[in-house]
Coordinates of C-alpha atoms in Angstrom, one line a residue:
Chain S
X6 CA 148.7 95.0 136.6
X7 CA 148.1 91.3 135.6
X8 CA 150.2 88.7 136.8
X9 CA 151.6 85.4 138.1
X10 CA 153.6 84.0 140.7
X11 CA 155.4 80.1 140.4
X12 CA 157.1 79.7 143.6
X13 CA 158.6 75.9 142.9
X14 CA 161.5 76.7 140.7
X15 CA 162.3 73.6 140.3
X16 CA 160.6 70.1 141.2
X17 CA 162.4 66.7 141.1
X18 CA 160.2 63.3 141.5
X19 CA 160.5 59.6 140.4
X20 CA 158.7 58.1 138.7
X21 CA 155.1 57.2 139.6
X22 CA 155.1 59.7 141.4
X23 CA 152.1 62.2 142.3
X24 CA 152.6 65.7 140.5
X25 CA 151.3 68.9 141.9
X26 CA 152.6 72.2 141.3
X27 CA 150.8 75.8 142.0
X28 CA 150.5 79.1 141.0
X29 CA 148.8 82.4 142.3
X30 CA 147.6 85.3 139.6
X31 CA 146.2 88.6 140.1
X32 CA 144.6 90.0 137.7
X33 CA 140.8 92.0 137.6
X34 CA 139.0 90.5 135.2
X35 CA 137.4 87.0 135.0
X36 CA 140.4 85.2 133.7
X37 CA 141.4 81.9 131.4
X38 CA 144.1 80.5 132.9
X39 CA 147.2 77.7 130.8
X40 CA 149.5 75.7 131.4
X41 CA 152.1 75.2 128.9
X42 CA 155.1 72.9 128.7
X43 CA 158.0 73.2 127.2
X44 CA 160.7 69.9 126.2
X45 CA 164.2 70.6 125.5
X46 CA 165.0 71.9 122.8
X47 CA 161.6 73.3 121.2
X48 CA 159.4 76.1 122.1
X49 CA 156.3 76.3 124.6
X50 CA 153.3 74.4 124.1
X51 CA 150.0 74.6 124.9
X52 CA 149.0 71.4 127.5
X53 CA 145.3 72.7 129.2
X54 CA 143.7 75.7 130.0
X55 CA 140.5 75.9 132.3
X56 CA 138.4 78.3 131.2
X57 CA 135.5 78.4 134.5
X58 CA 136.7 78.3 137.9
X59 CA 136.6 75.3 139.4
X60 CA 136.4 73.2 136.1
X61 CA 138.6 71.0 135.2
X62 CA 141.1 70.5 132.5
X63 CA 142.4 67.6 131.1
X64 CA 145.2 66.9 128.7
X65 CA 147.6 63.6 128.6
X66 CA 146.7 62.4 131.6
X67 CA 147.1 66.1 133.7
X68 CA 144.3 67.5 135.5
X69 CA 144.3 71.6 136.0
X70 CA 141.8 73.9 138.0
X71 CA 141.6 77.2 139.6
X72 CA 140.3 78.8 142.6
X73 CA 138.9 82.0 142.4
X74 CA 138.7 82.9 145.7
X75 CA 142.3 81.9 146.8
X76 CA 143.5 82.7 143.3
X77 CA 145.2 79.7 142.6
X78 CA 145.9 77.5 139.9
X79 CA 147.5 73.9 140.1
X80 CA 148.4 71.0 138.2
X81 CA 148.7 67.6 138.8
X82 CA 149.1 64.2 137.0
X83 CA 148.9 60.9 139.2
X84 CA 151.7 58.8 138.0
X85 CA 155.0 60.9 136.6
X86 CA 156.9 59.4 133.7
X87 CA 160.5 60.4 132.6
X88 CA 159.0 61.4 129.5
X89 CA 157.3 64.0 131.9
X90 CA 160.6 65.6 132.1
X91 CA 160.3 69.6 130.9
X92 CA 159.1 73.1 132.3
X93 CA 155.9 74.1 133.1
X94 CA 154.6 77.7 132.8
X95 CA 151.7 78.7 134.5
X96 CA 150.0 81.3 131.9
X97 CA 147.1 84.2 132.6
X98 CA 145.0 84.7 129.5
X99 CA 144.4 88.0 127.9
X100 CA 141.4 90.4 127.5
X101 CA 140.3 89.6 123.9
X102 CA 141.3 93.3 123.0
X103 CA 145.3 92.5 123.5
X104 CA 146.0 89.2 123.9
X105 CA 148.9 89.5 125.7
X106 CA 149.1 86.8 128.1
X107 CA 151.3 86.9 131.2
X108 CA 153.6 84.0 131.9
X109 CA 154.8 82.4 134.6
X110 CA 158.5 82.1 135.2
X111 CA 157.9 78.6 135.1
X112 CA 158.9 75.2 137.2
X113 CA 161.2 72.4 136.2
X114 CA 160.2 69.3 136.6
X115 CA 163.2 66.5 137.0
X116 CA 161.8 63.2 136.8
X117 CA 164.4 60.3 137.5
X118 CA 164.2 57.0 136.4
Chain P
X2 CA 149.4 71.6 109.6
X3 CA 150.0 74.8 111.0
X4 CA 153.2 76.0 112.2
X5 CA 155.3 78.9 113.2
X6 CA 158.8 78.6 111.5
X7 CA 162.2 80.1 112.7
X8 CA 164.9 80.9 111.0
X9 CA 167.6 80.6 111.3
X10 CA 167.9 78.2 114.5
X11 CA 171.0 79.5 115.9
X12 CA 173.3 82.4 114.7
X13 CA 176.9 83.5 116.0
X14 CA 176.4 87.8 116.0
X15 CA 179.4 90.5 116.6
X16 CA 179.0 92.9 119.2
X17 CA 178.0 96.1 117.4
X18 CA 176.9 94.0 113.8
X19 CA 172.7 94.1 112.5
X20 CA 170.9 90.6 113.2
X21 CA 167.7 89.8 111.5
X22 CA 165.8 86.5 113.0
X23 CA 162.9 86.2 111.0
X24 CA 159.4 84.1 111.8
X25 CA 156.9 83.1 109.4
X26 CA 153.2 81.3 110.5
X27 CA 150.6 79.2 108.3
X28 CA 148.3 79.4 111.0
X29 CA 145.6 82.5 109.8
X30 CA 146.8 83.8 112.6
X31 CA 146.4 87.9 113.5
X32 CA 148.5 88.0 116.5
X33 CA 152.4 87.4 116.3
X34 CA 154.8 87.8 118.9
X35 CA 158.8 88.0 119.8
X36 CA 160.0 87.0 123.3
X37 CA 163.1 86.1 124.8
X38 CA 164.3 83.3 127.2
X39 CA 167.3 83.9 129.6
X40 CA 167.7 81.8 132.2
X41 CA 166.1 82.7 135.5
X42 CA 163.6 84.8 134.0
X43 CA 161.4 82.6 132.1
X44 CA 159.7 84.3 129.1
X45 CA 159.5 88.2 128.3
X46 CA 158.0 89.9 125.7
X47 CA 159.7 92.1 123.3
X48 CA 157.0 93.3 120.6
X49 CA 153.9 92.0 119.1
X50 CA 151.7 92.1 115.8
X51 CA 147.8 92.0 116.0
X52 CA 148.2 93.3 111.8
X53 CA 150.3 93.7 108.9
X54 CA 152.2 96.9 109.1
X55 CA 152.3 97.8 112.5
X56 CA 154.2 96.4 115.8
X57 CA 153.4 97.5 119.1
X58 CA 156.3 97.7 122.3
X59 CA 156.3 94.5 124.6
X60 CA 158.1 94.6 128.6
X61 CA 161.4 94.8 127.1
X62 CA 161.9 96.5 123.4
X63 CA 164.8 98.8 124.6
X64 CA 168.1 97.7 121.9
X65 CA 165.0 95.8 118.9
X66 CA 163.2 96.6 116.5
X67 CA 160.4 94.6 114.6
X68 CA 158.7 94.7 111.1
X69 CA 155.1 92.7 109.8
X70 CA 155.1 93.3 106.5
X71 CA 152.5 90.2 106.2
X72 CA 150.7 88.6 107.6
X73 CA 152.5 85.3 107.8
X74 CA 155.5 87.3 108.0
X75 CA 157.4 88.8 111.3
X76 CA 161.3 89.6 111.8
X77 CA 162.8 91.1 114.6
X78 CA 165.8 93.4 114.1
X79 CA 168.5 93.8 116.8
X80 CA 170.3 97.3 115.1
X81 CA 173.9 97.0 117.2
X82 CA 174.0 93.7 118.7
X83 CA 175.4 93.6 122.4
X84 CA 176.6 90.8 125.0
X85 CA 173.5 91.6 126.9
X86 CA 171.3 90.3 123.8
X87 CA 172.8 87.0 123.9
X88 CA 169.6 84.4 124.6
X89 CA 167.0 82.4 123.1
X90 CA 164.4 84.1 121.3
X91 CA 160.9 82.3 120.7
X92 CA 158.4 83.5 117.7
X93 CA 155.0 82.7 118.2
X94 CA 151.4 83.3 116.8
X95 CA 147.5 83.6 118.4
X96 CA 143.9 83.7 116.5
X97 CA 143.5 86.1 119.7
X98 CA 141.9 83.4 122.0
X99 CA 145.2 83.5 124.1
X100 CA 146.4 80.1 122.5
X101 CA 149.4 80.6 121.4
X102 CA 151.5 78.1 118.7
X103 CA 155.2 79.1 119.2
X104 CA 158.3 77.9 117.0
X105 CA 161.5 76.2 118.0
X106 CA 163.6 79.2 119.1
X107 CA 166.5 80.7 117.8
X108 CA 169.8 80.5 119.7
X109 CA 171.6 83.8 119.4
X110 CA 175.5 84.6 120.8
X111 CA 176.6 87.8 120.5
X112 CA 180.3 87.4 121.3

């Protein structure tokens, strides 16, 4: 079946620093993949999603694509703020006839001051 | 503006008792959902709503129930309450495009 693999648990920068974290998904369709965030405290929200392979995403100063043939999808920002502090789940869209995404089990990202 | 409410935000259960945590959307949406967070294991989901009356099984239903007696409207029933159930469980709602507007969570201890 669908699905997605985060392998950084957990990712702790200062700030200014570069972000990049990855996934991998499997899945056999032509996908839409997310990324989502999620501050303490509140639920998961929606930050990009890329749509075409190889396009780009954009959202608050993140940038998001995917790779169809490695199957890969990463995110990155340039310059980390502390604000920036929160887990990010990598997220594989649905086929429009069950919209049941598959999630990520997500990456923490630490940012000190 | 369109939301997805919890209620209530955090509830102390009994092992064995009935707990109700109920969800309610102003966002048109068709699609509602029920998943749980648990440390470690990110987000798993327990049932879904694509329309009123009817709720289909998610990865993990084994110990819930849910009802959609609305639209706007979604609760998820937990019958007998265990330890095991103890977690944060997230409501959230789709138009079916996979974008998904989720509430604030509702921390449940079962103790």
């Amino acid at each position: 079946g669908d699905s997605v693999t985060q392998m950084q648990g957990q990712v702790t920068l200062s700030e200014d620093d570069f972000l990049f974290i990855n996934c991998t998904y499997s899945t056999t369709w032509y996908p839409t993949l997310f990324w989502y965030v999620q501050y303490p405290g509140e639920g998961p929200q929606l930050l990009l999603k890329v749509t075409t392979a190889n396009n780009k995403g954009i959202s608050r100063g993140f940038e998001a694509t995917y790779d169809k043939g490695t199957t890969s999808f990463h995110l990155q920002k340039a310059s980390v703020q502390e604000s920036d502090s929160a887990v990010y789940y990598c997220v594989l869209g649905a086929p429009s006839n069950t919209n049941k995404v598959v999630f990520g089990t997500g990456t923490r990202l630490q940012v000190l001051p | 503006e369109a939301a997805v409410t919890q209620s209530p935000r955090s509830k102390v259960a009994v092992t064995g008792g009935k707990v109700t945590l109920s969800c309610h959307q102003t966002n048109n949406h068709d699609y509602m959902y029920w998943y749980r967070q648990d440390t470690g294991h990110g987000l798993r989901l327990i049932h879904y709503s694509y329309v009123a009356d009817s709720t289909e099984k998610g990865d993990i239903p084994d110990g819930y129930k849910a009802s959609r007696p609305s639209q706007e409207n979604f609760s998820l029933i937990l019958e007998l309450a265990s330890l095991s159930q103890t977690a944060v469980y997230f409501c959230a709602s789709s138009s079916g495009n996979s974008d998904y507007t989720f509430g604030s969570g509702t921390r449940l201890l079962v103790i």
